[in-house]
Short mmCIF file of C-alpha atoms and ligand atoms in Angstrom, two decimals:
data_model
loop_
_atom_site.label_atom_id
_atom_site.label_comp_id
_atom_site.label_asym_id
_atom_site.label_seq_id
_atom_site.Cartn_x
_atom_site.Cartn_y
_atom_site.Cartn_z
CA UNK A 1281 7.45 3.67 -3.70
CA UNK A 1282 8.61 3.87 0.21
CA UNK A 1283 6.54 5.83 2.27
CA UNK A 1284 8.34 5.45 5.71
CA UNK A 1285 5.39 6.27 8.47
CA UNK A 1286 4.39 8.47 9.90
CA UNK A 1287 3.93 9.84 6.56
CA UNK A 1288 0.75 7.77 4.78
CA UNK A 1289 -1.57 8.87 1.55
CA UNK A 1290 -5.13 9.50 2.54
CA UNK A 1291 -7.41 11.24 -0.62
CA UNK A 1292 -4.69 10.72 -2.91
CA UNK A 1293 -2.07 13.21 -0.64
CA UNK A 1294 0.69 12.77 1.01
CA UNK A 1295 -0.34 12.76 4.51
CA UNK A 1296 0.32 13.09 8.13
CA UNK A 1297 -2.38 11.77 9.64
CA UNK A 1298 -5.45 14.01 8.67
CA UNK A 1299 -3.17 16.76 7.00
CA UNK A 1300 -1.98 16.71 4.38
CA UNK A 1301 2.04 18.08 3.75
CA UNK A 1302 0.87 20.66 1.23
CA UNK A 1303 -2.00 22.18 3.78
CA UNK A 1304 0.59 21.70 6.55
CA UNK A 1305 3.26 23.88 4.64
CA UNK A 1306 1.15 26.14 3.11
CA UNK A 1307 -0.76 27.03 6.95
CA UNK A 1308 2.33 27.11 8.79
CA UNK A 1309 5.44 27.60 6.59
CA UNK A 1310 8.60 25.87 5.44
CA UNK A 1311 11.09 24.16 6.43
CA UNK A 1312 8.95 22.63 10.18
CA UNK A 1313 8.63 19.18 11.89
CA UNK A 1314 5.87 17.42 11.68
CA UNK A 1315 5.17 15.30 14.87
CA UNK A 1316 2.68 12.54 14.99
CA UNK A 1317 1.66 11.99 18.36
CA UNK A 1318 0.28 8.76 17.47
CA UNK A 1319 3.11 7.33 15.99
CA UNK A 1320 5.31 8.37 19.28
CA UNK A 1321 2.62 6.31 21.49
CA UNK A 1322 2.33 3.34 19.33
CA UNK A 1323 5.83 3.49 19.34
CA UNK A 1324 5.94 3.42 23.09
CA UNK A 1325 3.30 0.74 23.15
CA UNK A 1326 4.64 -1.80 21.07
CA UNK A 1327 8.11 -1.75 23.28
CA UNK A 1328 5.93 -1.37 26.39
CA UNK A 1329 4.30 -4.64 25.60
CA UNK A 1330 6.94 -6.54 23.80
CA UNK A 1331 9.21 -7.01 27.11
CA UNK A 1332 6.95 -6.50 29.47
CA UNK A 1333 4.57 -9.49 28.56
CA UNK A 1334 7.72 -11.52 29.19
CA UNK A 1335 9.46 -9.12 32.21
CA UNK A 1336 6.06 -7.70 34.07
CA UNK A 1337 9.07 -5.73 36.54
CA UNK A 1338 10.07 -3.32 33.60
CA UNK A 1339 11.17 0.02 33.93
CA UNK A 1340 11.05 2.65 30.83
CA UNK A 1341 12.83 5.85 30.33
CA UNK A 1342 13.09 8.44 27.59
CA UNK A 1343 16.27 9.33 26.10
CA UNK A 1344 14.76 13.06 25.74
CA UNK A 1345 18.53 14.78 24.41
CA UNK A 1346 16.57 12.71 21.22
CA UNK A 1347 14.28 15.73 21.31
CA UNK A 1348 13.76 17.89 23.97
CA UNK A 1349 10.22 19.16 22.77
CA UNK A 1350 8.43 19.65 26.40
CA UNK A 1351 5.24 18.52 24.55
CA UNK A 1352 7.35 15.65 23.20
CA UNK A 1353 8.24 14.16 26.27
CA UNK A 1354 4.92 14.79 27.72
CA UNK A 1355 3.54 12.75 25.62
CA UNK A 1356 6.09 9.74 26.56
CA UNK A 1357 5.48 10.58 30.13
CA UNK A 1358 1.71 10.60 30.14
CA UNK A 1359 1.95 6.60 28.74
CA UNK A 1360 4.08 6.59 32.11
CA UNK A 1361 7.63 6.63 31.28
CA UNK A 1362 10.45 8.03 33.24
CA UNK A 1363 13.33 10.08 31.97
CA UNK A 1364 16.75 9.04 31.39
CA UNK A 1365 18.22 12.57 31.72
CA UNK A 1366 22.09 13.61 31.31
CA UNK A 1367 22.73 18.00 32.93
CA UNK A 1368 20.35 20.31 34.97
CA UNK A 1369 18.59 21.52 32.05
CA UNK A 1370 17.36 17.69 31.60
CA UNK A 1371 16.67 17.04 34.73
CA UNK A 1372 14.96 21.00 34.98
CA UNK A 1373 12.59 20.08 31.98
CA UNK A 1374 11.34 16.52 33.90
CA UNK A 1375 10.84 18.01 37.06
CA UNK A 1376 8.78 20.84 34.93
CA UNK A 1377 7.31 18.33 33.52
CA UNK A 1378 5.81 17.37 36.96
CA UNK A 1379 7.64 14.55 37.25
CA UNK A 1380 8.67 12.08 40.30
CA UNK A 1381 12.12 12.58 41.08
CA UNK A 1382 11.67 8.60 41.64
CA UNK A 1383 11.13 8.10 38.12
CA UNK A 1384 14.53 10.01 37.28
CA UNK A 1385 17.66 8.59 36.51
CA UNK A 1386 20.09 10.65 36.43
CA UNK A 1387 23.35 9.69 33.60
CA UNK A 1388 25.77 12.80 32.99
CA UNK A 1389 29.72 12.03 32.35
CA UNK A 1390 32.74 14.01 33.44
CA UNK A 1391 29.78 16.52 34.88
CA UNK A 1392 30.76 19.19 36.81
CA UNK A 1393 30.35 20.07 41.03
CA UNK A 1394 27.53 22.32 40.12
CA UNK A 1395 25.88 19.62 37.75
CA UNK A 1396 26.06 17.14 40.10
CA UNK A 1397 24.91 19.43 42.39
CA UNK A 1398 22.19 19.55 40.91
CA UNK A 1399 20.94 15.97 40.89
CA UNK A 1400 22.05 15.61 43.89
CA UNK A 1401 19.12 17.86 45.08
CA UNK A 1402 16.42 16.77 41.92
CA UNK A 1403 17.15 12.97 41.23
CA UNK A 1404 16.53 10.42 43.59
CA UNK A 1405 17.71 7.57 41.09
CA UNK A 1406 22.20 8.89 40.17
CA UNK A 1407 24.54 6.54 37.78
CA UNK A 1408 27.95 7.60 37.23
CA UNK A 1409 30.25 7.70 34.98
CA UNK A 1410 33.29 7.24 36.48
CA UNK A 1411 35.03 5.88 40.11
CA UNK A 1412 36.05 9.25 41.01
CA UNK A 1413 33.20 11.16 40.99
CA UNK A 1414 32.20 9.22 43.62
CA UNK A 1415 33.49 11.24 46.71
CA UNK A 1416 32.76 14.45 44.44
CA UNK A 1417 29.31 13.20 44.26
CA UNK A 1418 28.75 12.36 48.41
CA UNK A 1419 29.96 16.23 49.20
CA UNK A 1420 26.50 17.22 48.21
CA UNK A 1421 24.45 14.04 49.89
CA UNK A 1422 24.21 9.87 49.50
CA UNK A 1423 21.78 9.65 46.83
CA UNK A 1424 18.55 7.39 47.35
CA UNK A 1425 19.96 5.07 44.50
CA UNK A 1426 23.20 4.76 43.22
CA UNK A 1427 23.66 3.31 40.24
CA UNK A 1428 27.00 2.87 38.05
CA UNK A 1429 27.65 2.96 33.72
CA UNK A 1430 29.42 0.25 32.58
CA UNK A 1431 31.88 -0.68 29.37
CA UNK A 1432 31.47 -3.90 29.01
CA UNK A 1433 34.17 -3.22 26.70
CA UNK A 1434 31.91 -3.90 23.52
CA UNK A 1435 29.68 -1.12 21.22
CA UNK A 1436 27.53 -0.99 18.29
CA UNK A 1437 26.39 1.84 16.68
CA UNK A 1438 25.08 3.41 12.68
CA UNK A 1439 28.13 5.23 13.20
CA UNK A 1440 31.76 5.13 14.86
CA UNK A 1441 30.48 8.23 16.74
CA UNK A 1442 26.97 5.82 17.59
CA UNK A 1443 29.90 3.63 19.66
CA UNK A 1444 29.20 4.12 23.14
CA UNK A 1445 31.06 1.61 24.93
CA UNK A 1446 34.48 -0.24 23.98
CA UNK A 1447 38.00 0.22 24.22
CA UNK A 1448 38.56 3.50 22.92
CA UNK A 1449 34.58 4.49 24.39
CA UNK A 1450 34.88 8.14 26.92
CA UNK A 1451 32.12 6.39 28.67
CA UNK A 1452 32.07 4.25 31.60
CA UNK A 1453 33.68 2.51 33.92
CA UNK A 1454 35.78 -0.66 32.58
CA UNK A 1455 34.46 -4.12 33.56
CA UNK A 1456 37.37 -4.71 35.34
CA UNK A 1457 36.89 -2.22 37.56
CA UNK A 1458 33.11 -2.13 37.87
CA UNK A 1459 33.64 -4.56 41.41
CA UNK A 1460 36.12 -1.99 42.49
CA UNK A 1461 33.30 1.09 41.82
CA UNK A 1462 30.62 -0.91 44.52
CA UNK A 1463 33.20 -1.73 47.19
CA UNK A 1464 33.63 1.53 47.45
CA UNK A 1465 30.03 2.82 47.60
CA UNK A 1466 28.80 0.25 49.66
CA UNK A 1467 32.31 1.31 52.29
CA UNK A 1468 30.66 4.77 52.03
CA UNK A 1469 27.35 4.32 52.83
CA UNK A 1470 24.99 3.59 49.73
CA UNK A 1471 22.48 0.86 50.76
CA UNK A 1472 20.27 0.62 47.59
CA UNK A 1473 22.07 0.22 43.97
CA UNK A 1474 21.55 0.24 40.34
CA UNK A 1475 23.67 -0.70 37.07
CA UNK A 1476 23.69 0.62 33.75
CA UNK A 1477 24.83 0.48 30.58
CA UNK A 1478 24.21 2.43 26.99
CA UNK A 1479 26.29 0.63 24.65
CA UNK A 1480 25.41 2.56 21.81
CA UNK A 1481 22.97 4.04 19.35
CA UNK A 1482 20.14 2.79 15.88
CA UNK A 1483 21.39 -1.28 16.32
CA UNK A 1484 19.03 -3.18 14.32
CA UNK A 1485 20.33 -6.19 15.41
CA UNK A 1486 17.57 -8.36 18.66
CA UNK A 1487 20.92 -10.63 19.28
CA UNK A 1488 23.34 -7.82 19.94
CA UNK A 1489 21.31 -6.81 22.88
CA UNK A 1490 21.08 -10.21 23.70
CA UNK A 1491 24.76 -10.00 24.28
CA UNK A 1492 25.08 -7.00 26.05
CA UNK A 1493 22.90 -8.09 28.67
CA UNK A 1494 24.55 -11.17 29.10
CA UNK A 1495 26.85 -9.92 29.37
CA UNK A 1496 26.45 -6.98 32.28
CA UNK A 1497 24.55 -9.44 34.19
CA UNK A 1498 27.66 -11.50 34.30
CA UNK A 1499 29.05 -8.99 36.37
CA UNK A 1500 26.41 -8.23 38.39
CA UNK A 1501 25.93 -11.30 39.40
CA UNK A 1502 29.53 -11.60 40.47
CA UNK A 1503 29.25 -8.17 42.34
CA UNK A 1504 26.08 -8.70 43.90
CA UNK A 1505 27.48 -12.36 45.30
CA UNK A 1506 31.11 -10.64 46.64
CA UNK A 1507 29.51 -7.63 47.84
CA UNK A 1508 26.50 -9.01 49.50
CA UNK A 1509 24.24 -6.58 48.02
CA UNK A 1510 21.54 -6.27 46.23
CA UNK A 1511 20.19 -4.38 42.76
CA UNK A 1512 16.57 -2.88 42.37
CA UNK A 1513 17.45 -2.39 38.53
CA UNK A 1514 20.06 -3.39 35.60
CA UNK A 1515 19.53 -0.54 32.78
CA UNK A 1516 20.17 -1.64 29.84
CA UNK A 1517 20.37 1.27 28.23
CA UNK A 1518 18.99 2.63 24.67
CA UNK A 1519 20.67 2.00 20.94
CA UNK A 1520 16.80 -0.11 19.49
CA UNK A 1521 17.59 1.40 16.12
CA UNK A 1522 14.88 2.11 12.92
CA UNK A 1523 15.38 1.38 9.71
CA UNK A 1524 16.43 4.72 7.64
CA UNK A 1525 16.89 3.46 4.22
CA UNK A 1526 14.36 1.55 1.95
CA UNK A 1527 16.35 -1.62 2.76
CA UNK A 1528 17.04 -1.71 5.75
CA UNK A 1529 14.75 -3.36 8.14
CA UNK A 1530 12.52 -2.38 11.58
CA UNK A 1531 14.70 -3.64 14.61
CA UNK A 1532 12.23 -6.41 15.36
CA UNK A 1533 11.43 -5.47 19.41
CA UNK A 1534 9.25 -8.97 19.81
CA UNK A 1535 12.38 -11.40 19.20
CA UNK A 1536 15.24 -8.51 21.25
CA UNK A 1537 12.36 -8.78 23.82
CA UNK A 1538 12.49 -12.42 24.60
CA UNK A 1539 15.63 -12.46 23.88
CA UNK A 1540 16.93 -10.11 26.32
CA UNK A 1541 14.09 -10.82 29.32
CA UNK A 1542 15.08 -14.42 28.53
CA UNK A 1543 18.69 -14.15 29.48
CA UNK A 1544 18.10 -11.59 32.44
CA UNK A 1545 15.70 -13.84 33.70
CA UNK A 1546 18.30 -16.78 33.02
CA UNK A 1547 21.27 -14.62 35.24
CA UNK A 1548 19.18 -13.81 37.83
CA UNK A 1549 17.84 -17.34 38.53
CA UNK A 1550 22.32 -17.93 38.89
CA UNK A 1551 23.30 -15.32 40.48
CA UNK A 1552 19.81 -15.18 42.82
CA UNK A 1553 19.82 -11.68 42.28
CA UNK A 1554 16.14 -11.38 42.66
CA UNK A 1555 13.19 -9.76 40.98
CA UNK A 1556 15.32 -7.14 39.41
CA UNK A 1557 13.78 -3.99 37.75
CA UNK A 1558 14.85 -4.36 34.00
CA UNK A 1559 14.96 -0.79 32.87
CA UNK A 1560 15.73 0.83 28.64
CA UNK A 1561 16.68 4.65 28.06
CA UNK A 1562 15.27 4.63 23.69
CA UNK A 1563 15.35 8.01 22.14
CA UNK A 1564 14.91 7.02 18.96
CA UNK A 1565 13.09 4.33 19.18
CA UNK A 1566 10.46 6.67 19.93
CA UNK A 1567 10.55 10.06 18.59
CA UNK A 1568 12.45 9.07 14.79
CA UNK A 1569 10.26 7.93 12.94
CA UNK A 1570 7.09 10.42 14.30
CA UNK A 1571 8.41 13.47 13.09
CA UNK A 1572 9.12 14.50 9.67
CA UNK A 1573 11.26 17.75 8.29
CA UNK A 1574 9.01 19.75 5.10
CA UNK A 1575 11.32 21.89 2.94
CA UNK A 1576 10.64 24.08 0.11
CA UNK A 1577 12.49 23.38 -3.24
CA UNK A 1578 13.23 27.31 -4.47
CA UNK A 1579 16.35 26.61 -6.83
CA UNK A 1580 17.51 24.00 -9.18
CA UNK A 1581 20.62 24.88 -10.59
CA UNK A 1582 22.62 22.90 -13.45
CA UNK A 1583 26.47 23.22 -12.81
CA UNK A 1584 29.05 20.43 -13.02
CA UNK A 1585 25.85 18.22 -11.14
CA UNK A 1586 22.32 19.17 -10.29
CA UNK A 1587 21.47 20.88 -6.94
CA UNK A 1588 17.94 21.54 -5.30
CA UNK A 1589 18.20 24.38 -3.53
CA UNK A 1590 15.51 23.96 -0.34
CA UNK A 1591 14.94 26.14 2.59
CA UNK A 1592 16.06 23.17 4.93
CA UNK A 1593 20.10 23.53 5.94
CA UNK A 1594 22.22 22.02 7.82
CA UNK A 1595 21.53 24.14 10.93
CA UNK A 1596 18.35 22.06 11.31
CA UNK A 1597 19.21 19.03 10.58
CA UNK A 1598 22.78 18.30 10.50
CA UNK A 1599 23.01 13.67 10.25
CA UNK A 1600 23.72 13.90 7.15
CA UNK A 1601 26.70 16.57 7.57
CA UNK A 1602 28.09 15.34 10.48
CA UNK A 1603 27.65 11.22 10.18
CA UNK A 1604 26.86 10.94 6.07
CA UNK A 1605 23.13 10.29 7.51
CA UNK A 1606 20.81 8.82 5.16
CA UNK A 1607 17.16 10.52 5.22
CA UNK A 1608 15.00 8.87 3.52
CA UNK A 1609 13.16 12.06 1.29
CA UNK A 1610 9.80 11.87 -0.81
CA UNK A 1611 8.47 14.40 -2.73
CA UNK A 1612 5.23 15.53 -1.58
CA UNK A 1613 3.64 16.69 -4.56
CA UNK A 1614 5.23 14.36 -6.65
CA UNK A 1615 5.25 11.15 -5.03
CA UNK A 1616 3.65 8.67 -7.36
CA UNK A 1617 5.88 10.21 -10.26
CA UNK A 1618 9.32 8.10 -10.85
CA UNK A 1619 12.74 8.66 -8.62
CA UNK A 1620 14.70 8.23 -11.60
CA UNK A 1621 16.66 11.92 -11.84
CA UNK A 1622 19.31 12.19 -9.80
CA UNK A 1623 19.87 15.22 -7.70
CA UNK A 1624 21.98 17.26 -4.74
CA UNK A 1625 19.11 18.26 -1.99
CA UNK A 1626 20.99 21.46 0.05
CA UNK A 1627 20.71 24.02 1.76
CA UNK A 1628 21.66 27.76 1.90
CA UNK A 1629 24.92 27.61 4.21
CA UNK A 1630 28.59 28.67 3.31
CA UNK A 1631 29.46 25.15 3.72
CA UNK A 1632 30.06 22.54 1.30
CA UNK A 1633 28.61 19.69 3.69
CA UNK A 1634 25.42 21.75 3.65
CA UNK A 1635 23.80 18.79 1.64
CA UNK A 1636 21.21 17.23 2.38
CA UNK A 1637 21.03 14.64 0.47
CA UNK A 1638 23.93 13.39 -2.22
CA UNK A 1639 22.52 12.85 -5.69
CA UNK A 1640 19.82 11.09 -4.53
CA UNK A 1641 17.45 10.02 -7.37
CA UNK A 1642 13.84 12.11 -7.16
CA UNK A 1643 11.16 12.76 -9.24
CA UNK A 1644 12.24 15.78 -12.22
CA UNK A 1645 12.09 18.17 -9.35
CA UNK A 1646 11.02 22.17 -10.17
CA UNK A 1647 11.09 25.62 -7.36
CA UNK A 1648 7.58 25.39 -5.36
CA UNK A 1649 8.17 21.01 -5.21
CA UNK A 1650 7.81 20.23 -0.95
CA UNK A 1651 10.50 17.71 0.61
CA UNK A 1652 9.17 15.74 2.82
CA UNK A 1653 12.46 14.62 5.28
CA UNK A 1654 11.96 11.31 6.96
CA UNK A 1655 12.98 10.22 10.13
CA UNK A 1656 13.80 13.28 11.27
CA UNK A 1657 12.14 13.34 15.50
CA UNK A 1658 14.84 11.84 16.76
CA UNK A 1659 18.68 13.94 17.08
CA UNK A 1660 16.85 16.33 14.47
CA UNK A 1661 15.62 19.56 16.32
CA UNK A 1662 17.31 18.84 19.43
CA UNK A 1663 20.55 19.28 17.60
CA UNK A 1664 19.83 22.12 14.74
CA UNK A 1665 21.99 25.48 15.58
CA UNK A 1666 22.48 28.61 14.72
CA UNK A 1667 25.30 28.08 12.59
CA UNK A 1668 24.97 31.01 9.78
CA UNK A 1669 22.53 33.49 11.37
CA UNK A 1670 19.52 30.63 10.44
CA UNK A 1671 16.80 30.59 12.77
CA UNK A 1672 16.24 27.35 14.28
CA UNK A 1673 12.55 26.19 12.93
CA UNK A 1674 9.59 25.49 13.80
CA UNK A 1675 7.65 22.23 14.91
CA UNK A 1676 3.86 20.92 15.41
CA UNK A 1677 2.60 18.14 16.50
CA UNK A 1678 0.18 17.02 14.82
CA UNK A 1679 -2.70 14.09 16.47
CA UNK A 1680 -5.49 12.71 13.94
CA UNK A 1681 -7.51 16.19 13.45
CA UNK A 1682 -5.75 18.12 15.30
CA UNK A 1683 -2.53 20.44 14.89
CA UNK A 1684 -0.83 22.58 17.32
CA UNK A 1685 2.45 24.59 17.04
CA UNK A 1686 4.93 22.81 20.37
CA UNK A 1687 8.00 25.92 19.39
CA UNK A 1688 7.70 28.76 17.87
CA UNK A 1689 10.33 29.59 14.85
CA UNK A 1690 13.02 31.63 15.71
CA UNK A 1691 13.19 35.19 14.17
CA UNK A 1692 15.86 37.28 12.99
CA UNK A 1693 16.14 38.97 16.64
CA UNK A 1694 16.20 36.27 17.84
CA UNK A 1695 19.70 35.59 16.53
CA UNK A 1696 20.65 38.17 18.70
CA UNK A 1697 19.29 38.40 21.75
CA UNK A 1698 21.83 37.69 24.38
CA UNK A 1699 24.60 39.27 22.35
CA UNK A 1700 25.56 42.88 24.53
CA UNK A 1701 24.97 46.05 24.16
CA UNK A 1702 21.81 44.99 22.81
CA UNK A 1703 20.73 45.87 19.14
N1 LLP B 3040 20.47 7.27 27.73
C1 LLP B 3040 22.31 6.68 27.26
C2 LLP B 3040 23.41 7.58 28.22
C3 LLP B 3040 22.37 7.80 25.58
O1 LLP B 3040 23.79 8.57 25.77
C4 LLP B 3040 21.15 7.66 25.15
C5 LLP B 3040 22.31 8.62 23.58
C6 LLP B 3040 20.29 6.80 25.16
C7 LLP B 3040 20.07 6.86 26.18
C8 LLP B 3040 19.13 7.01 23.81
O2 LLP B 3040 19.96 6.20 22.41
P1 LLP B 3040 18.99 5.79 21.30
O3 LLP B 3040 17.96 5.06 21.63
O4 LLP B 3040 18.26 7.27 20.75
O5 LLP B 3040 19.67 5.61 20.53
N2 LLP B 3040 23.46 11.76 17.48
C9 LLP B 3040 23.21 10.52 17.54
C10 LLP B 3040 22.67 9.96 18.91
C11 LLP B 3040 23.70 10.01 19.52
C12 LLP B 3040 22.95 8.95 21.18
C13 LLP B 3040 23.74 10.28 21.70
N3 LLP B 3040 22.81 9.58 23.44
C14 LLP B 3040 22.23 10.57 16.18
O6 LLP B 3040 22.10 11.76 15.41
O7 LLP B 3040 22.35 9.80 15.52
#
């Protein structure tokens, strides 16, 4: 019986902290996204402690794109995290959460002038995705700290579209042109510098992080030496993976931290980079396994195959359709029953890709059963849509014995709120 966090068995019921999944469904209806505050804090602390003990000058930014619910971002801000923001909306959110300008890093890509202007106004640290953006940014003023996103020519991710660097990637400046970028920035009068990369998402191998850190630091070293500039931070990105399948092992964060900080320290020493801040910007690692999407089975169909119709659809969780992603499913009211009846779990969207799990062995399902769809905290709600005129789900945050609605479910009329003429 595989029961991933934040699910556990309490008083013989499948639960999230002190709430049984059944009681949550009864109280809040389905579909609902439920997040465990304690799990988010644990994830943050685990990563922070792992790195900080080897390298105290360590800074964490939360990649808010993974889950932009303000209550979730606030938990991470309370823990001391800064924010990786990628556009004016995320900058706006950081401001409304009271995040100091000095604790955000604005990493856009293919930015418009309006976006650059917004970034220049509200962020102290700006990370540019191309050299051509420099003169365009400077029209709006000099950032306090300027960084460039470097493509180290290798990338890795759980699926092809989660690879963000390498020869085919749309992101970053080719590493061969990094020197040129910093030379231009220096010439433009920039005095304070950072360096950044983000090479892919959901990586479970510690030595990959060591490898890319080494590559980036070698380049930082060459640039610092040649241009006589000092890097204040080097950001190795996010990408720290979580296991989605029962057979996958969690990322060994201790080993990752050990390997990364060791090479980071060695290269800083080799190139006399000084006490540079090591920065990371995880999203999934903090919130991914803290979120569960709960749905109700409302019909079983015996066709050429067996199908269970649930009230969760790809408008709530698009990852299975978009990436063929696996999300483990536990049947809350039958979690001890053997999973030996293969079935397709599907939503009611008019799209053949609206299948959350294909021929998945589960306990024999019936109308009324409750499904807990695991690892839905990152890129779950944040990628949800209104496709097929389907309102988005409610979000609930659990903290021990407290359950708080942190986003209301959309209503049908919300779908047409901005349409003209008004309905
Ligand atoms: N930094 C930057 C610049 C990013 O673009 C991202 C994610 C992160 C940090 C955080 O990455 P993480 O630690 O969460 O891997 N929709 C895909 C994931 C796309 C990630 C986009 N960028 C999925 O559902 O798997």
